[in-house]
Amino acid sequence: MTANERTARGLALLLPAALLAGAWGGQLFGGLIPCEMCHWQRWPHYAALVVALLALAAPWPRPGRFLVLAAAVLIAISGVIGVYQAGGEYHWWTLHTACTATAPIVGATAAERLASLMAAPVIRCDVPQWTLFGISLAGFNAILSLGGAAVIASLLRKPR
């Protein structure tokens, strides 16, 4: 295995882990409530983590390279979803998703469930909760995921 392949394998594991850690950190410690599309962006990263872990155990070159490339594709899918959400946040296009709210209390009376729903925050997918330099979290996910996937793929290219 070449140095580029080792770097690609490490990046395929560390990039989704870091982006998920940032998302969960913002949610648990920063008070950010993820919208529906925020969850959509996380699923490909979860899958990329599993595939990248399999790549660590896979023999090289064929299965290992294929798994790292598959992880890169999954990371890129999350980035594409991030582009779609960021475009909706900038009002370049209309998002086709429902807004989300917390689930009502299980086992509660109808009045308690209604009160819970009415008090729950509605998190819109087209309104960023946090930005830095005018870039939302969806925008940062798009930039980092698409850029990282491109770097992983370029590291796996065979030298001419």
XYZ file of N, CA and C in Angstrom:
480
model
N 0.858 -1.184 0.000
C 0.000 0.000 0.000
C 0.899 1.240 0.000
N 0.565 2.185 -0.862
C 1.365 3.404 -0.983
C 0.998 4.391 0.118
N 1.811 5.427 0.233
C 1.543 6.478 1.222
C 0.246 7.212 0.889
N -0.009 7.424 -0.411
C -1.257 8.080 -0.808
C -2.469 7.248 -0.415
N -2.379 5.931 -0.580
C -3.497 5.059 -0.211
C -3.723 5.068 1.298
N -2.663 5.082 2.066
C -2.804 5.165 3.531
C -3.440 6.491 3.936
N -3.022 7.569 3.286
C -3.604 8.885 3.580
C -5.080 8.922 3.217
N -5.425 8.366 2.056
C -6.826 8.327 1.626
C -7.660 7.519 2.599
N -7.136 6.393 3.037
C -7.854 5.538 3.990
C -8.076 6.277 5.309
N -7.066 6.961 5.792
C -7.207 7.723 7.035
C -8.182 8.873 6.896
N -8.114 9.573 5.771
C -9.023 10.699 5.538
C -10.472 10.223 5.401
N -10.668 9.059 4.773
C -12.021 8.505 4.611
C -12.634 8.159 5.967
N -11.808 7.894 6.946
C -12.305 7.604 8.290
C -12.428 8.873 9.128
N -11.427 9.728 9.076
C -11.400 10.902 9.950
C -12.363 12.014 9.526
N -12.559 12.215 8.231
C -13.427 13.308 7.781
C -14.872 13.126 8.243
N -15.516 11.981 7.975
C -16.891 11.854 8.462
C -16.957 11.835 9.995
N -15.940 11.274 10.636
C -15.940 11.266 12.102
C -15.876 12.692 12.648
N -15.032 13.524 12.055
C -14.907 14.912 12.517
C -16.177 15.713 12.229
N -16.765 15.522 11.042
C -17.981 16.269 10.714
C -19.153 15.834 11.600
N -19.250 14.543 11.879
C -20.307 14.077 12.790
C -20.067 14.566 14.215
N -18.808 14.589 14.631
C -18.500 15.102 15.967
C -18.878 16.579 16.069
N -18.619 17.337 15.030
C -19.013 18.747 15.020
C -20.515 18.917 15.058
N -21.230 18.092 14.295
C -22.693 18.179 14.276
C -23.274 17.815 15.637
N -22.791 16.727 16.198
C -23.293 16.314 17.518
C -22.859 17.286 18.615
N -21.665 17.854 18.484
C -21.215 18.846 19.455
C -22.088 20.088 19.430
N -22.419 20.562 18.228
C -23.313 21.713 18.109
C -24.686 21.422 18.682
N -25.131 20.184 18.491
C -26.448 19.812 18.997
C -26.444 19.653 20.512
N -25.472 18.928 21.055
C -25.484 18.617 22.486
C -24.956 19.750 23.354
N -23.960 20.460 22.852
C -23.324 21.490 23.675
C -23.606 22.911 23.195
N -23.973 23.061 21.928
C -24.214 24.391 21.385
C -25.677 24.780 21.315
N -26.562 23.851 21.652
C -27.985 24.161 21.642
C -28.604 24.238 20.263
N -27.905 23.741 19.230
C -28.458 23.752 17.870
C -29.355 22.530 17.695
N -30.546 22.755 17.183
C -31.483 21.662 16.967
C -31.462 21.334 15.482
N -31.108 20.097 15.110
C -31.010 19.763 13.690
C -32.383 19.691 13.035
N -32.431 20.184 11.818
C -33.655 20.075 11.022
C -33.642 18.715 10.312
N -34.669 18.476 9.542
C -34.780 17.208 8.818
C -33.604 16.997 7.868
N -33.233 18.037 7.138
C -32.138 17.892 6.180
C -30.783 17.755 6.864
N -30.657 18.296 8.073
C -29.422 18.095 8.833
C -29.230 16.609 9.119
N -30.329 15.939 9.462
C -30.259 14.492 9.677
C -29.943 13.775 8.371
N -30.521 14.238 7.254
C -30.231 13.626 5.954
C -28.733 13.676 5.657
N -28.075 14.777 6.042
C -26.648 14.924 5.776
C -25.811 14.009 6.647
N -26.330 13.633 7.811
C -25.570 12.766 8.712
C -25.550 11.315 8.257
N -26.638 10.829 7.667
C -26.720 9.409 7.315
C -25.606 8.947 6.388
N -25.270 9.653 5.327
C -24.147 9.189 4.491
C -22.816 9.176 5.252
N -22.646 10.090 6.204
C -21.414 10.085 7.001
C -21.360 8.861 7.916
N -22.497 8.491 8.505
C -22.519 7.261 9.305
C -22.119 6.068 8.442
N -22.700 5.978 7.252
C -22.375 4.882 6.342
C -20.909 4.928 5.926
N -20.388 6.134 5.671
C -18.978 6.268 5.282
C -18.056 5.792 6.401
N -18.433 6.043 7.640
C -17.626 5.555 8.768
C -17.552 4.035 8.769
N -18.686 3.385 8.573
C -18.717 1.920 8.554
C -17.865 1.388 7.408
N -18.025 1.963 6.234
C -17.274 1.516 5.059
C -15.776 1.775 5.259
N -15.418 2.921 5.829
C -13.999 3.230 6.069
C -13.401 2.286 7.103
N -14.187 1.901 8.099
C -13.691 0.920 9.077
C -13.475 -0.439 8.413
N -14.370 -0.817 7.510
C -14.173 -2.061 6.758
C -12.918 -1.987 5.899
N -12.628 -0.808 5.369
C -11.430 -0.632 4.540
C -10.155 -0.833 5.342
N -10.209 -0.550 6.640
C -9.023 -0.770 7.478
C -8.680 -2.252 7.570
N -9.703 -3.101 7.569
C -9.485 -4.535 7.698
C -9.341 -5.240 6.356
N -9.713 -4.584 5.278
C -9.707 -5.221 3.958
C -8.288 -5.340 3.420
N -8.027 -6.415 2.704
C -6.707 -6.533 2.062
C -6.592 -5.551 0.907
N -5.363 -5.142 0.640
C -5.120 -4.220 -0.459
C -4.537 -4.992 -1.611
N -4.691 -4.600 -2.832
C -5.183 -3.310 -3.266
C -6.679 -3.278 -3.568
N -7.269 -4.321 -4.154
C -8.616 -4.169 -4.703
C -9.704 -3.896 -3.678
N -9.975 -4.782 -2.722
C -11.106 -4.499 -1.817
C -10.905 -3.221 -1.011
N -9.696 -2.996 -0.564
C -9.419 -1.806 0.232
C -9.626 -0.520 -0.545
N -9.106 -0.478 -1.749
C -9.269 0.717 -2.595
C -10.735 0.950 -2.913
N -11.459 -0.125 -3.230
C -12.875 0.002 -3.540
C -13.644 0.548 -2.341
N -13.352 0.054 -1.158
C -14.071 0.510 0.037
C -13.756 1.971 0.354
N -12.524 2.376 0.189
C -12.174 3.784 0.431
C -12.863 4.677 -0.595
N -12.908 4.234 -1.833
C -13.609 5.010 -2.859
C -15.111 5.060 -2.559
N -15.678 3.961 -2.071
C -17.097 3.951 -1.689
C -17.354 4.927 -0.545
N -16.438 4.989 0.415
C -16.577 5.953 1.516
C -16.529 7.379 0.969
N -15.656 7.627 0.001
C -15.568 8.958 -0.609
C -16.874 9.325 -1.307
N -17.489 8.366 -1.981
C -18.770 8.623 -2.655
C -19.841 8.960 -1.615
N -19.873 8.225 -0.512
C -20.847 8.512 0.549
C -20.623 9.898 1.146
N -19.380 10.267 1.355
C -19.058 11.599 1.871
C -19.537 12.661 0.876
N -19.324 12.417 -0.406
C -19.765 13.366 -1.434
C -21.292 13.481 -1.457
N -21.996 12.388 -1.230
C -23.461 12.440 -1.188
C -23.926 13.376 -0.079
N -23.291 13.303 1.083
C -23.628 14.232 2.158
C -23.358 15.667 1.727
N -22.267 15.877 1.006
C -21.955 17.216 0.515
C -22.983 17.736 -0.468
N -23.502 16.862 -1.319
C -24.530 17.270 -2.285
C -25.805 17.673 -1.549
N -26.160 16.920 -0.518
C -27.329 17.298 0.289
C -27.078 18.644 0.959
N -25.849 18.866 1.407
C -25.490 20.149 2.005
C -25.612 21.301 1.015
N -25.219 21.070 -0.235
C -25.373 22.096 -1.276
C -26.852 22.415 -1.462
N -27.672 21.380 -1.507
C -29.112 21.571 -1.696
C -29.699 22.390 -0.549
N -29.338 22.043 0.697
C -29.874 22.801 1.828
C -29.325 24.216 1.866
N -28.040 24.381 1.636
C -27.451 25.723 1.654
C -28.084 26.605 0.583
N -28.338 26.051 -0.588
C -29.017 26.813 -1.634
C -30.398 27.245 -1.204
N -31.094 26.388 -0.482
C -32.403 26.751 0.059
C -32.302 27.828 1.118
N -31.231 27.763 1.919
C -31.028 28.789 2.947
C -30.734 30.152 2.323
N -30.033 30.154 1.205
C -29.743 31.408 0.501
C -30.880 31.815 -0.424
N -31.934 31.019 -0.448
C -33.129 31.268 -1.264
C -32.820 31.256 -2.756
N -31.860 30.413 -3.143
C -31.579 30.215 -4.556
C -32.646 29.317 -5.170
N -33.233 28.440 -4.346
C -34.310 27.550 -4.763
C -35.143 27.206 -3.544
N -36.274 26.564 -3.795
C -37.181 26.172 -2.716
C -36.880 24.741 -2.299
N -36.774 24.539 -0.998
C -36.551 23.188 -0.484
C -37.866 22.428 -0.447
N -37.800 21.169 -0.742
C -38.986 20.327 -0.735
C -38.902 19.364 0.444
N -39.079 19.898 1.641
C -39.012 19.097 2.856
C -39.932 19.691 3.898
N -40.315 18.873 4.844
C -41.160 19.344 5.937
C -40.278 19.897 7.046
N -40.825 20.808 7.807
C -40.117 21.279 8.992
C -40.289 20.223 10.083
N -39.402 20.251 11.058
C -39.447 19.229 12.094
C -39.701 19.847 13.452
N -40.208 19.035 14.340
C -40.425 19.415 15.729
C -40.201 18.181 16.580
N -40.046 18.371 17.880
C -39.841 17.232 18.758
C -41.120 16.421 18.874
N -40.969 15.136 19.138
C -42.116 14.229 19.225
C -42.888 14.475 20.521
N -44.207 14.298 20.499
C -44.992 14.468 21.710
C -44.680 13.362 22.715
N -45.031 13.615 23.944
C -44.767 12.693 25.045
C -45.578 11.418 24.842
N -44.908 10.268 24.892
C -45.586 8.980 24.746
C -46.305 8.659 26.050
N -47.543 8.214 25.943
C -48.316 7.847 27.119
C -49.015 9.025 27.783
N -48.917 10.197 27.200
C -49.548 11.379 27.780
C -50.980 11.488 27.274
N -51.729 12.314 27.917
C -53.097 12.551 27.464
C -53.063 13.376 26.188
N -54.197 13.454 25.520
C -54.279 14.232 24.288
C -53.965 15.695 24.551
N -54.428 16.238 25.658
C -54.163 17.638 25.987
C -52.675 17.867 26.243
N -52.018 16.913 26.907
C -50.579 17.051 27.171
C -49.779 16.941 25.875
N -50.197 16.055 24.986
C -49.516 15.928 23.697
C -49.667 17.199 22.866
N -50.866 17.756 22.859
C -51.094 18.995 22.119
C -50.262 20.125 22.694
N -50.218 20.225 24.026
C -49.410 21.267 24.675
C -47.931 21.081 24.345
N -47.475 19.815 24.301
C -46.078 19.529 23.973
C -45.768 19.940 22.538
N -46.671 19.623 21.618
C -46.462 20.011 20.218
C -46.471 21.520 20.030
N -47.369 22.193 20.728
C -47.466 23.647 20.584
C -46.246 24.354 21.171
N -45.622 23.754 22.187
C -44.455 24.365 22.826
C -43.142 23.985 22.131
N -43.173 22.961 21.276
C -41.951 22.480 20.630
C -41.468 23.484 19.586
N -40.151 23.669 19.496
C -39.628 24.568 18.473
C -39.759 23.959 17.088
N -40.121 24.765 16.125
C -40.167 24.321 14.738
C -38.846 24.743 14.098
N -38.138 23.769 13.589
C -36.823 24.025 13.005
C -36.963 23.984 11.490
N -36.803 25.127 10.887
C -36.932 25.232 9.433
C -35.613 24.874 8.769
N -35.707 24.172 7.667
C -34.522 23.787 6.914
C -33.972 24.927 6.066
N -34.789 25.941 5.798
C -34.341 27.033 4.931
C -33.862 28.256 5.709
N -33.721 28.125 7.020
C -33.230 29.216 7.858
C -32.030 28.693 8.650
N -30.824 29.196 8.384
C -29.660 28.693 9.116
C -29.711 29.117 10.585
N -29.357 28.184 11.462
C -29.310 28.492 12.892
C -27.987 29.147 13.284
N -26.957 28.932 12.476
C -25.624 29.424 12.805
C -24.869 29.658 11.502
N -24.126 30.745 11.455
C -23.282 31.015 10.292
C -21.933 31.551 10.751
N -20.958 31.401 9.903
C -19.632 31.983 10.106
C -19.188 32.487 8.740
N -18.889 33.770 8.653
C -18.514 34.420 7.396
C -19.606 34.233 6.338
N -20.849 34.184 6.775
C -21.976 34.029 5.858
C -22.210 32.615 5.364
N -21.473 31.659 5.917
C -21.625 30.262 5.502
C -22.293 29.497 6.637
N -23.375 28.778 6.303
C -24.105 28.006 7.310
C -23.419 26.661 7.543
N -23.946 25.919 8.512
C -23.407 24.585 8.763
C -23.590 23.678 7.552
N -24.720 23.804 6.864
C -24.929 23.019 5.641
C -23.896 23.404 4.586
N -23.580 24.689 4.488
C -22.564 25.148 3.552
C -21.187 24.609 3.887
N -20.840 24.623 5.184
C -19.547 24.065 5.585
C -19.496 22.565 5.317
N -20.604 21.859 5.579
C -20.635 20.433 5.274
C -20.432 20.211 3.778
N -21.073 21.025 2.954
C -20.923 20.887 1.508
C -19.465 21.095 1.096
N -18.858 22.145 1.582
C -17.471 22.462 1.217
C -16.512 21.363 1.674
N -16.625 20.987 2.954
C -15.695 20.000 3.510
C -15.927 18.607 2.951
N -17.199 18.236 2.766
C -17.488 16.895 2.260
C -17.090 16.743 0.798
N -17.479 17.693 -0.041
C -17.132 17.591 -1.455
C -15.627 17.739 -1.670
N -15.028 18.676 -0.939
C -13.578 18.838 -1.041
C -12.832 17.610 -0.544
N -13.262 17.064 0.588
C -12.624 15.869 1.136
C -12.783 14.664 0.235
N -13.968 14.488 -0.330
C -14.194 13.368 -1.244
C -13.299 13.489 -2.478
N -13.134 14.709 -2.977
C -12.259 14.923 -4.139
C -10.802 14.610 -3.783
N -10.374 15.005 -2.591
C -8.996 14.711 -2.166
C -8.786 13.209 -2.037
N -9.746 12.509 -1.433
C -9.637 11.055 -1.282
C -9.541 10.394 -2.653
N -10.415 10.790 -3.563
C -10.401 10.197 -4.909
C -9.088 10.496 -5.633
N -8.573 11.691 -5.482
C -7.317 12.021 -6.168
C -6.133 11.274 -5.555
N -6.193 11.002 -4.257
C -5.126 10.225 -3.627
C -5.135 8.775 -4.112
N -6.295 8.286 -4.496
C -6.398 6.892 -4.956
C -6.055 6.724 -6.429
N -5.900 7.831 -7.145
C -5.530 7.725 -8.569
C -4.170 7.076 -8.695
N -4.072 6.214 -9.653
C -2.779 5.556 -9.885
C -1.848 6.525 -10.627
N -0.593 6.569 -10.266
C 0.338 7.451 -10.979
C 0.508 6.982 -12.427
N 0.666 7.944 -13.310
C 0.803 7.638 -14.748
C 2.214 7.266 -15.092
